[in-house]
Coordinates of C-alpha atoms and ligand atoms in Angstrom, one line a residue:
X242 CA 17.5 -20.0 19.1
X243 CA 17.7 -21.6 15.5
X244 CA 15.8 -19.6 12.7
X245 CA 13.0 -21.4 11.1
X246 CA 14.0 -22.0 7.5
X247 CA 11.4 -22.3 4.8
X248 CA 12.4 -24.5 1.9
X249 CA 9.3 -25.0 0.0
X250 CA 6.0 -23.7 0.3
X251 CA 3.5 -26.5 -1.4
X252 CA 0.0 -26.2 -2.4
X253 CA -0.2 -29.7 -3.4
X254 CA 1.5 -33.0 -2.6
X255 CA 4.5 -33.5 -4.9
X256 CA 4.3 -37.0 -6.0
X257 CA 7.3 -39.2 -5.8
X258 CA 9.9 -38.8 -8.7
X259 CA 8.1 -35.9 -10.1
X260 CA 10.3 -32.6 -9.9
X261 CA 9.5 -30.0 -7.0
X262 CA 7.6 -26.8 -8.1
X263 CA 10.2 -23.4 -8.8
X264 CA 9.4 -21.4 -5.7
X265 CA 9.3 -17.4 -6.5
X266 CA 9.7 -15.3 -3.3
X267 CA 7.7 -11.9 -3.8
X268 CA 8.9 -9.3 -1.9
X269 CA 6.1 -6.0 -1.8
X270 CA 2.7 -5.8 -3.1
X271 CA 2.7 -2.6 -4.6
X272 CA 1.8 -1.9 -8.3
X273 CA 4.9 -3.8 -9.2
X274 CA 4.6 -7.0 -7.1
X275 CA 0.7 -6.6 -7.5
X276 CA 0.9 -7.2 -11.6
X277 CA 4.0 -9.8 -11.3
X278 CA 2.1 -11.9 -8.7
X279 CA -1.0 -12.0 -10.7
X280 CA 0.3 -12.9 -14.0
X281 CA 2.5 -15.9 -12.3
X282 CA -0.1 -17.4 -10.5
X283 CA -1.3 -19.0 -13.7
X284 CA 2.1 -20.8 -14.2
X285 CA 3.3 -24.0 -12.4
X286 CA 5.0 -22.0 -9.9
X287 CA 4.7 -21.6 -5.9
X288 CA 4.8 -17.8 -4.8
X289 CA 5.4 -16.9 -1.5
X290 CA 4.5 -13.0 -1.1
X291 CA 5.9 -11.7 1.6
X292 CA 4.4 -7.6 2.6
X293 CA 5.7 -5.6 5.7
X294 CA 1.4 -4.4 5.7
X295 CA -1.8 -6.8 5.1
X296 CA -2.6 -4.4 2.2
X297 CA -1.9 -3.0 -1.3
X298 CA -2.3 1.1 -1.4
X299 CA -3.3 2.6 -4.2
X300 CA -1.0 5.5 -4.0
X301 CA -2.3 7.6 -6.8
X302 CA -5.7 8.7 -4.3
X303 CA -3.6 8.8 -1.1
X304 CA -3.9 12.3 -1.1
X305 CA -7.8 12.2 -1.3
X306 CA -7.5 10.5 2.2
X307 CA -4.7 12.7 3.6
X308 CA -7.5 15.7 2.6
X309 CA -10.7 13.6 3.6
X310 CA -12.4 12.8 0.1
X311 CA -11.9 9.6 0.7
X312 CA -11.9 6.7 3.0
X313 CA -8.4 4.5 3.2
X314 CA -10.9 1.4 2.8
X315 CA -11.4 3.2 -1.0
X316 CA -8.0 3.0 -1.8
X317 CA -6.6 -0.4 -0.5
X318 CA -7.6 -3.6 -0.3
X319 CA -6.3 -6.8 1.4
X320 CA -3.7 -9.0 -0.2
X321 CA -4.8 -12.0 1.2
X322 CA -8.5 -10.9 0.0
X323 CA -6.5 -10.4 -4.0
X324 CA -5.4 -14.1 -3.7
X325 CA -8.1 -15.6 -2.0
X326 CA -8.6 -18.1 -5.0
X327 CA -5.1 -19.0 -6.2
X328 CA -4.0 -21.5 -4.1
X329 CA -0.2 -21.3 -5.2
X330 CA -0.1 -17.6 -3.4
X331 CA 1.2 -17.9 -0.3
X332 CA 0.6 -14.5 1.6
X333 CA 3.1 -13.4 4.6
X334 CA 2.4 -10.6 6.3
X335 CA 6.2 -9.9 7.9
X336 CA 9.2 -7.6 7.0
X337 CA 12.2 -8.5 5.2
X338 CA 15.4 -7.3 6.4
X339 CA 17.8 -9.0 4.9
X340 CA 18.8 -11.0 1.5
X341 CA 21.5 -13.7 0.8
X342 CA 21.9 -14.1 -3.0
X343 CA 24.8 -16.5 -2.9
X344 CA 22.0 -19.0 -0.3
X345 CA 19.0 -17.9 -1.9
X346 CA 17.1 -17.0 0.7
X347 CA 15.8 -13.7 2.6
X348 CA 15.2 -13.2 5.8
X349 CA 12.3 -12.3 7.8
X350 CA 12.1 -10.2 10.7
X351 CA 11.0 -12.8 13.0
X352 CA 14.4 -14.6 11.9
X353 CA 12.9 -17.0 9.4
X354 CA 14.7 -17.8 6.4
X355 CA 12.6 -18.4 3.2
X356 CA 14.6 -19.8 0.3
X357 CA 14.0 -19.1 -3.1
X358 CA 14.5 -20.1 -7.1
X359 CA 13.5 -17.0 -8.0
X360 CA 13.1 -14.1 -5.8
X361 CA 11.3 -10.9 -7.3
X362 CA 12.2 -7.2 -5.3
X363 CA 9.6 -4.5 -5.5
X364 CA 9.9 -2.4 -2.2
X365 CA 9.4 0.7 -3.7
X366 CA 10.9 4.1 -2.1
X367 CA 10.5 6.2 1.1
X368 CA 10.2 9.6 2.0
X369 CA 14.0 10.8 2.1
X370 CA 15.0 14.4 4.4
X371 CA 18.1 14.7 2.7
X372 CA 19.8 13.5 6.2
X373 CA 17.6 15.6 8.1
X374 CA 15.9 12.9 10.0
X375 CA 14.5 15.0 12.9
X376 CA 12.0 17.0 10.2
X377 CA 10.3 13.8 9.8
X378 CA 7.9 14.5 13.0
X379 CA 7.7 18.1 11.8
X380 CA 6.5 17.7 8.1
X381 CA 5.1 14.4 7.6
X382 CA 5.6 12.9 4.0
X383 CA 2.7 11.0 2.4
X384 CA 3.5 7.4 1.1
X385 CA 1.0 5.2 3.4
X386 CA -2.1 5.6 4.8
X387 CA -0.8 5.7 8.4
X388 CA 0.8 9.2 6.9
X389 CA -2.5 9.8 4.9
X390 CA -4.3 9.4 8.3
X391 CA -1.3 11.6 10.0
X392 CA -2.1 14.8 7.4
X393 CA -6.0 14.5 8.2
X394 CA -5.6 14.9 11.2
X395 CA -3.4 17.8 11.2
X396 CA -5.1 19.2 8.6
X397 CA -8.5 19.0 10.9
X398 CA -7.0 19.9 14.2
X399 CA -5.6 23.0 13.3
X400 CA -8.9 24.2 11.8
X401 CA -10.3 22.7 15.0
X402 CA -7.9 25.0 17.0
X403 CA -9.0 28.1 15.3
X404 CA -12.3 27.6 15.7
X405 CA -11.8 27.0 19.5
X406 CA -9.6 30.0 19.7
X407 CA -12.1 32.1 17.5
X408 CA -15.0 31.2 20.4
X409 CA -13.0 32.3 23.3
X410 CA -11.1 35.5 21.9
X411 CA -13.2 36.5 19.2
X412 CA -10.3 35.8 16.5
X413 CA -7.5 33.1 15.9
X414 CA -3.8 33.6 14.5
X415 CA -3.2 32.8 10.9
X416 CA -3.4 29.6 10.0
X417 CA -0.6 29.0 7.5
X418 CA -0.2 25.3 5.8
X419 CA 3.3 24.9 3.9
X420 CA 3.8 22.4 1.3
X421 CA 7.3 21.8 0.5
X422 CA 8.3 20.6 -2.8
X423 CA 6.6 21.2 -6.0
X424 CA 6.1 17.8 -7.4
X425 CA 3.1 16.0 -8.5
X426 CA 2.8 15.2 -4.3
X427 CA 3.2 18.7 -3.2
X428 CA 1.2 20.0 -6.1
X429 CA -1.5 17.7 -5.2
X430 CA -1.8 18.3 -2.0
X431 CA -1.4 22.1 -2.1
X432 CA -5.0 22.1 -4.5
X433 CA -6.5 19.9 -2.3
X434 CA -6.0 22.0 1.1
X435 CA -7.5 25.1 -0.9
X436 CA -10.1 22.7 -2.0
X437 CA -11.0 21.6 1.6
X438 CA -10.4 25.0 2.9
X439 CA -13.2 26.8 0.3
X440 CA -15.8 24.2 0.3
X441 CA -16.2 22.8 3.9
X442 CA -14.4 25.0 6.5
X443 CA -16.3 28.0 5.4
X444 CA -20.1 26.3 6.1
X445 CA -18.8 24.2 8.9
X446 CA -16.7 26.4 10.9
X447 CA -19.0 29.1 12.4
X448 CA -16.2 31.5 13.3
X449 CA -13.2 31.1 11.8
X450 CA -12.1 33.4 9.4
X451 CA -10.7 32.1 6.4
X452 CA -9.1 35.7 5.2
X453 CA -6.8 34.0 7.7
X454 CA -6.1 30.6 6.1
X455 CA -3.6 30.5 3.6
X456 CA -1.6 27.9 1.2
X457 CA 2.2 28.0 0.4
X458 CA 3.8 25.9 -1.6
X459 CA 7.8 25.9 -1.7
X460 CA 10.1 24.7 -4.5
X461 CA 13.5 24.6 -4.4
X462 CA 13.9 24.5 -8.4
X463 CA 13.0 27.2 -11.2
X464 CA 9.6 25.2 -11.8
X465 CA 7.2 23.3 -10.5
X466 CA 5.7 19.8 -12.0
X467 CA 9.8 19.5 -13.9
X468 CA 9.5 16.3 -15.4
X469 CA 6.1 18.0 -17.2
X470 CA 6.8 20.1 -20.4
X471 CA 7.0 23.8 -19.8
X472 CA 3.2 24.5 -20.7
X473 CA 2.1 22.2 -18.3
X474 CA 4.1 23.1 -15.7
X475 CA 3.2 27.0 -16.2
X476 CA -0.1 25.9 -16.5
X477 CA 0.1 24.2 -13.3
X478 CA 1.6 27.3 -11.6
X479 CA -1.7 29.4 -12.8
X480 CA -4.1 26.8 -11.7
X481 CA -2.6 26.8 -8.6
X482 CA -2.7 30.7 -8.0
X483 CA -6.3 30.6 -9.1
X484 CA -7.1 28.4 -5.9
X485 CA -5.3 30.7 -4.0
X486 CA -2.1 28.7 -3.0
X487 CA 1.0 30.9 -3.1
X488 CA 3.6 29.1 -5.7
X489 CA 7.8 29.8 -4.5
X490 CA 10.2 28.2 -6.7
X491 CA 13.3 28.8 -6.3
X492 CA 12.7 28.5 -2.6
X493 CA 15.3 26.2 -0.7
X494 CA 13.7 25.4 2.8
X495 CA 16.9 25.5 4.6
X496 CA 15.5 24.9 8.2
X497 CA 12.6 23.2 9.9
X498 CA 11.2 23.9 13.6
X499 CA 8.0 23.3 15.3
X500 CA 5.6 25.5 14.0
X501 CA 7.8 27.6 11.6
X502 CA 10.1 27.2 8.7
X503 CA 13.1 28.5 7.2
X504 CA 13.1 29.3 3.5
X505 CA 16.1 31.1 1.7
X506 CA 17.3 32.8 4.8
X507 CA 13.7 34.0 6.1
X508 CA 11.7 32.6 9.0
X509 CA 7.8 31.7 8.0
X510 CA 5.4 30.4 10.4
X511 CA 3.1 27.7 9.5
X512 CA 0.4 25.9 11.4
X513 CA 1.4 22.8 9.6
X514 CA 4.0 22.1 7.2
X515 CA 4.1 19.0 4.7
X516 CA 6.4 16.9 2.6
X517 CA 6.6 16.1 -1.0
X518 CA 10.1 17.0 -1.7
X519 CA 12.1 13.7 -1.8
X520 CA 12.4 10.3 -1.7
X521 CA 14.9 7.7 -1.2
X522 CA 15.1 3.8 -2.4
X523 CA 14.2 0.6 0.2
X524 CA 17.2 -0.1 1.8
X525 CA 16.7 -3.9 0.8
X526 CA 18.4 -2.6 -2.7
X527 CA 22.0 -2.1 -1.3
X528 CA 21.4 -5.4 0.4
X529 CA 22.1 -7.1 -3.2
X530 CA 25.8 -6.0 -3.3
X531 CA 25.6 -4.7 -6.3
X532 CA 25.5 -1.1 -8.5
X533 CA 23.2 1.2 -7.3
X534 CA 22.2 5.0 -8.1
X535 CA 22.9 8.2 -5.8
X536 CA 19.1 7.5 -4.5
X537 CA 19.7 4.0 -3.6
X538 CA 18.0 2.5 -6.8
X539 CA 19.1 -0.9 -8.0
X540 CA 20.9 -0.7 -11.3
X541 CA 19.3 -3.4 -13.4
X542 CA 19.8 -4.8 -17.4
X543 CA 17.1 -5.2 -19.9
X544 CA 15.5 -8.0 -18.1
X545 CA 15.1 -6.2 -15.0
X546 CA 18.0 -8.6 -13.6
X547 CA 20.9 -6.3 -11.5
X548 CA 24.4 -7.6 -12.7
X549 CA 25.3 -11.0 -12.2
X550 CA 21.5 -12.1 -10.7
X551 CA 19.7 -13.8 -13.0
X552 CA 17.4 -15.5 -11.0
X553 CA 17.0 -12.1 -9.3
X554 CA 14.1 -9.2 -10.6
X555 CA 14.2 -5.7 -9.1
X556 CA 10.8 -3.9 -9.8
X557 CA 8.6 -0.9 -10.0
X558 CA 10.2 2.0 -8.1
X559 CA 13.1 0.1 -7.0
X560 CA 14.7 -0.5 -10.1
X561 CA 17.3 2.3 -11.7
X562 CA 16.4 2.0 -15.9
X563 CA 17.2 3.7 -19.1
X564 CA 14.9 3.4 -22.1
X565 CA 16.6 5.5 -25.5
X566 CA 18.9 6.8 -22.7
X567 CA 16.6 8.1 -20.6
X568 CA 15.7 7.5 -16.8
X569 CA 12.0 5.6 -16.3
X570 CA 9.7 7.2 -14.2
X571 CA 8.9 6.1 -10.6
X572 CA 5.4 6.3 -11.5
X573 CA 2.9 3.4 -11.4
X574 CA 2.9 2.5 -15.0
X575 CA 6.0 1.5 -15.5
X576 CA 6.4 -0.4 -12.3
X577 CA 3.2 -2.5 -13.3
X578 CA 4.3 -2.9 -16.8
X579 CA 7.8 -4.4 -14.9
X580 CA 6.0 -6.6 -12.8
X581 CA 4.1 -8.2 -16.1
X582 CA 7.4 -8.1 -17.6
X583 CA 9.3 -10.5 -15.0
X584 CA 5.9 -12.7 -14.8
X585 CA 6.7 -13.8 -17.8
X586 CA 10.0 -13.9 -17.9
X587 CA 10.4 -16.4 -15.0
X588 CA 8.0 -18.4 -17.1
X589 CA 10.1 -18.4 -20.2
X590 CA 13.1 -19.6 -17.8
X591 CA 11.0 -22.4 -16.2
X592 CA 10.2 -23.7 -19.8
X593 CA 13.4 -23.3 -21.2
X594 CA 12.0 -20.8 -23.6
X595 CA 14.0 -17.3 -24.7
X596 CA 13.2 -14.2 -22.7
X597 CA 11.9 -11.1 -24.3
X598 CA 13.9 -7.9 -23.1
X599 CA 12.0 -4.8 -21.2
X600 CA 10.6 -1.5 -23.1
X601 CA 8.7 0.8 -21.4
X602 CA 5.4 1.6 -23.0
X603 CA 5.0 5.5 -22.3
X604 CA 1.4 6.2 -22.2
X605 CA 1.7 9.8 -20.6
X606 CA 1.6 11.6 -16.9
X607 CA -0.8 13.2 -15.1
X608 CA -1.6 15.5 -11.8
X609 CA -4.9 16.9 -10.0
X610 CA -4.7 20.4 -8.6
X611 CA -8.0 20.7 -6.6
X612 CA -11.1 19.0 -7.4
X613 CA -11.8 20.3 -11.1
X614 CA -8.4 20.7 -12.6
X615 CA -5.0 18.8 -13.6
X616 CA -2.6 18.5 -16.1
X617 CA -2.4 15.6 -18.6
X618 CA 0.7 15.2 -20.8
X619 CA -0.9 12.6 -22.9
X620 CA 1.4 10.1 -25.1
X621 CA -1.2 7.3 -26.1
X622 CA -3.0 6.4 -27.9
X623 CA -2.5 9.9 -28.9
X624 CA -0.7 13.0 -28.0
X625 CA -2.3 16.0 -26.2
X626 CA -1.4 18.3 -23.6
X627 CA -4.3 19.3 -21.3
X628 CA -5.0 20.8 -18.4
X629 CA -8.4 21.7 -16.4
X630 CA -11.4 20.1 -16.3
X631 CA -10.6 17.8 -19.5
X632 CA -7.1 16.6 -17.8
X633 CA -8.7 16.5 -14.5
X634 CA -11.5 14.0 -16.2
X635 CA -9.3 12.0 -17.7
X636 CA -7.2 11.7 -14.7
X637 CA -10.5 10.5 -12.6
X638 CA -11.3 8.0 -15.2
X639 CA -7.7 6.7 -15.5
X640 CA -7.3 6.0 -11.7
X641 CA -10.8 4.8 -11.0
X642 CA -9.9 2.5 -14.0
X643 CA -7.2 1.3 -12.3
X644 CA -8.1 0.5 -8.8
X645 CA -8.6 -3.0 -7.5
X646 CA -11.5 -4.5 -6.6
X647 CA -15.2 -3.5 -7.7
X648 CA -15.9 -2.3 -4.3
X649 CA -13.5 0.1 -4.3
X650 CA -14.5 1.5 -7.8
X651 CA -17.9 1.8 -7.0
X652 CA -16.6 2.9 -3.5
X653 CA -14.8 5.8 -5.1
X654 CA -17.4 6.6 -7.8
X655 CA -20.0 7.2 -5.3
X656 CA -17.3 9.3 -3.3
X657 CA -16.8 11.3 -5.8
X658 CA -20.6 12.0 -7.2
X659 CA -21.8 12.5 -3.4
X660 CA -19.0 14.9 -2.2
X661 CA -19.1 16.8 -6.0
X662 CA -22.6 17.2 -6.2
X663 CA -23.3 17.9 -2.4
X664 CA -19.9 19.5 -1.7
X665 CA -19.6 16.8 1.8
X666 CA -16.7 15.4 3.0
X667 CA -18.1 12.5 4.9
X668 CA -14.3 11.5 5.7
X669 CA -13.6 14.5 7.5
X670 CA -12.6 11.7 10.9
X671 CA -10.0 12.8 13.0
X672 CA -8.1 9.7 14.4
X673 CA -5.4 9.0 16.8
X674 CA -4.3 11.8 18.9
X675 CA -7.3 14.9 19.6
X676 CA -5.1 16.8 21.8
X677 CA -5.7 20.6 21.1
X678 CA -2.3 21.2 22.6
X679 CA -1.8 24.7 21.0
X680 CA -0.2 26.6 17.9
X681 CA 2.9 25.2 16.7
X682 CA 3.9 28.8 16.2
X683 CA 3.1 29.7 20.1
X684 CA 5.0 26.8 20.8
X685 CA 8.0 27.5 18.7
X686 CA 10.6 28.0 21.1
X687 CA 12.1 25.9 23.9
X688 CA 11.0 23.0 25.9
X689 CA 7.5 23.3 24.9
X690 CA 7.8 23.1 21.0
X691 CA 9.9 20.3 21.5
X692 CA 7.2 18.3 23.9
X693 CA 4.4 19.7 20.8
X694 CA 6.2 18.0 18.7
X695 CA 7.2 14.6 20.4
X696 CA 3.3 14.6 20.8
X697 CA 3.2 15.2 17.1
X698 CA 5.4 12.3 16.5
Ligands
FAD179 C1 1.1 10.3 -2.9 C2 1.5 9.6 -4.1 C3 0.8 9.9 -5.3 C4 1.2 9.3 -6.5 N1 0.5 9.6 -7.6 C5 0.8 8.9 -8.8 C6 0.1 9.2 -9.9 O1 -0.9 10.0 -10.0 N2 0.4 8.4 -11.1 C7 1.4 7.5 -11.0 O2 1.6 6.8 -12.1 N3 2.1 7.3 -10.0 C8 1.9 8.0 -8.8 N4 2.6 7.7 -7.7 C9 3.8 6.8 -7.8 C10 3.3 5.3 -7.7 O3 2.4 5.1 -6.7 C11 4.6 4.5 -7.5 O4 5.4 4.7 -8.6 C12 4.3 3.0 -7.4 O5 3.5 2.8 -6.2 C13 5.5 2.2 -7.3 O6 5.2 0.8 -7.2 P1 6.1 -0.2 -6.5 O7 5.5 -1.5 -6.7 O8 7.5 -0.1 -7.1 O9 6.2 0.2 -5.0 P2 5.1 0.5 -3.9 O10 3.8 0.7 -4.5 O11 5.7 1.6 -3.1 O12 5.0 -0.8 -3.0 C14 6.1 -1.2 -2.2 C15 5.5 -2.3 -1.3 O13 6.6 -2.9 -0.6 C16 6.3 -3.1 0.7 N5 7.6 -3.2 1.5 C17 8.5 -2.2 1.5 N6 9.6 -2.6 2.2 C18 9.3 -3.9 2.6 C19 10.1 -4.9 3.3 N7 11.3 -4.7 3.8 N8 9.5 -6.1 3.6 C20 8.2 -6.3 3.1 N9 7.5 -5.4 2.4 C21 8.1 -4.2 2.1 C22 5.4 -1.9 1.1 O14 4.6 -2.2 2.2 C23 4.6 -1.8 -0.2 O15 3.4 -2.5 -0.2 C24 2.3 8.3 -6.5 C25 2.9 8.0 -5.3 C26 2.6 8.7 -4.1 C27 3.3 8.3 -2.8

């Protein structure tokens, strides 16, 4: 069968003579295409932006869902909803698999073509297992909310387990949760197990015993929180130990099996196990043919253009740069500053105007541990390192800040106020599979782990 091919996308009716609108292929509505899409919908331009979901995540609270603060309809919000009123936004809701810069055009994976002028790449990143594809099923990573979902619903099943077990024994095993990696991910979601653990599994769970619950969290380098400065991170470390999660560093988890892990040579069993240790770049990078880093990320100049494209933008977390020599952050700042950056960049080019080169405004980090503490390595508009309550507040007001759409800030606000002042978890929904099948640990060995967990999977 002949592919479709889409030459121009029009909101209006070009009339004769006049010269066809520059069409700008978007591909990804994350922070980065989010920003670029909305600052060029106000030039003479067609956009076509093209997602692989009908939604843009706000990755930042992911967590909160994974651990049943919040709802995922907090934290995301429809693209086509975004663009409602900008009639020069063409939303496709499709995968792109493949990109022809010497054509201009990408490819969809229904076959269509789409041709572009411009064409603007902000996939982001993916979990990466260091080629250890099979732990995947075993220790889900959390990037989406499909995964966000995925973690709940471990999370809640096990405790549902033990509480079933505790009813017809009298007691349950110990109910172990490993986090592996001790970035901002694992960090978060190591507080935010203890969190749920103290607050609602105690008065909800009639029987189980929460002497038995604990919280591991597993770094294979000297410290957690690295990029952070060493008071932070140590900081971190303690904050952590107050909530009662067990901090390893310099812990290398070698091996991972249903219901138990390997970490420097010794077995540990864990009732669920989860991922924050890696990621790795979109594959639709190396489909440029050009320089990329050992992760995969696209090697671009100051103009976000890789070598030899310049009619081609690689954004956000996709995009390998240096500022004074240093490696940006894949962190949302800078991949929304990017996406502004190539808006009007594209503009300059259509008017024939100069472009203005890329810097990277550094306006600080920050992560949560638990509900009442973080760090905050601020940089603007003045410079402070914090952690607790004041870093955690900050943090709350940064990201609420920044979340699209009223709704959702209100949405989160109200969360927040009715699960801090009434301790509730109204998101505490397990969906998808209920299956009690039994303890991973139980299951560990033979046929039977492995059928645990395909039905994990
Ligand atoms: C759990 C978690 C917590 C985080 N916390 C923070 C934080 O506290 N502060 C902070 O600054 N940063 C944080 N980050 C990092 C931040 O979210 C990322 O740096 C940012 O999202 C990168 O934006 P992006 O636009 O490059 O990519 P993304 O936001 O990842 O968006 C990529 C988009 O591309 C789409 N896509 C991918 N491949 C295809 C394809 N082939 N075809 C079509 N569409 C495709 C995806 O569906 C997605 O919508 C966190 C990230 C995670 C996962």
């Amino acid at each position: 069968m002949q592919a479709e091919v889409v030459d121009q996308v029009s909101s209006e009716a070009v009339p004769a003579g006049a010269q066809r609108r520059k069409q700008v292929v978007v591909i990804g509505c994350g922070f980065a295409g989010l920003h670029l899409t909305k600052e060029l919908a106000h030039e003479p331009v067609e956009i076509i932006l093209i997602d692989r979901r009908n939604h843009h995540t706000f990755q930042p609270l992911l967590y909160q869902v994974a651990l049943a603060v919040l709802s995922p309809a907090d934290i995301a919000v429809p693209i086509r909803a975004i663009f409602s009123k900008q009639k020069n936004v063409s939303v496709l809701l499709e995968e792109v698999t493949a990109v022809d810069t010497h054509e201009q055009y990408v490819v969809l994976a229904s076959g269509t073509k789409v041709r572009y002028d411009f064409l603007c790449i902000a996939t982001g990143t993916t979990h990466s297992y260091f080629g250890k594809e099979q732990w995947a099923k075993l220790a889900p990573g959390l990037k989406s909310l499909e995964d966000a979902t995925e973690i709940r619903r471990r999370i809640l099943l096990s405790f549902e387990l033990a509480e079933r077990e505790a009813i017809e024994k009298g007691t349950h095993p110990p109910l172990h949760f490993a986090v592996i990696g001790g970035g901002s991910t694992g960090v978060e979601l190591a507080g935010a197990i203890s969190d749920i653990t103290r607050l609602f599994v105690s008065r909800d769970f009639h029987h189980l015993d929460s002497e038995q619950v604990s919280i591991s969290l597993y770094e294979g380098g000297p410290k957690i929180l690295a990029s952070y400065p060493d008071d932070l991170s140590y900081s971190a470390a303690e904050q952590l130990k107050g909530l009662g999660v067990n901090v390893h560093v310099n812990s290398k988890v070698e091996d991972l099996q249903p219901g138990y892990l390997v970490v420097n040579g010794k077995r540990i069993d864990a009732a669920v196990v989860l991922w924050g240790a890696g990621v790795k770049a979109s594959p639709l990078g190396a489909m440029l043919n050009v320089p990329l880093t050992n992760k995969g990320t696209v090697i671009v100049d100051e103009y976000l253009n890789p070598p030899g494209l310049k009619n081609v933008f690689v954004l956000g977390d996709l995009a390998a740069v240096k500022e004074n020599g240093r490696d940006i952050p894949g962190v949302a700042q800078p991949a929304m500053q990017m996406g502004d950056q190539a808006a009007h960049n594209i503009a300059q080019d259509i008017f024939g105007r100069p472009r203005r080169r890329f810097h990277y405004f550094d306006k600080g980090d920050m992560s949560t541990i638990g509900r009442r503490a973080a760090v905050a390595d601020i940089k603007w508009p003045f410079k402070a390192h914090w952690s607790g309550l004041i870093a955690w507040l900050t943090w709350s007001t940064v990201h609420i800040a920044f979340l699209v759409g009223f709704r959702n800030r209100l949405g989160v606000l109200a969360s927040w106020a009715w699960s801090y002042l009434f301790s509730k978890r109204d998101a505490r929904l397990i969906t998808g599979d209920h299956t009690l099948v039994g303890w991973n640990h139980i299951l560990a060995e033979g046929e039977k782990g492995e059928a645990h967990a395909a039905s994990l999977s």
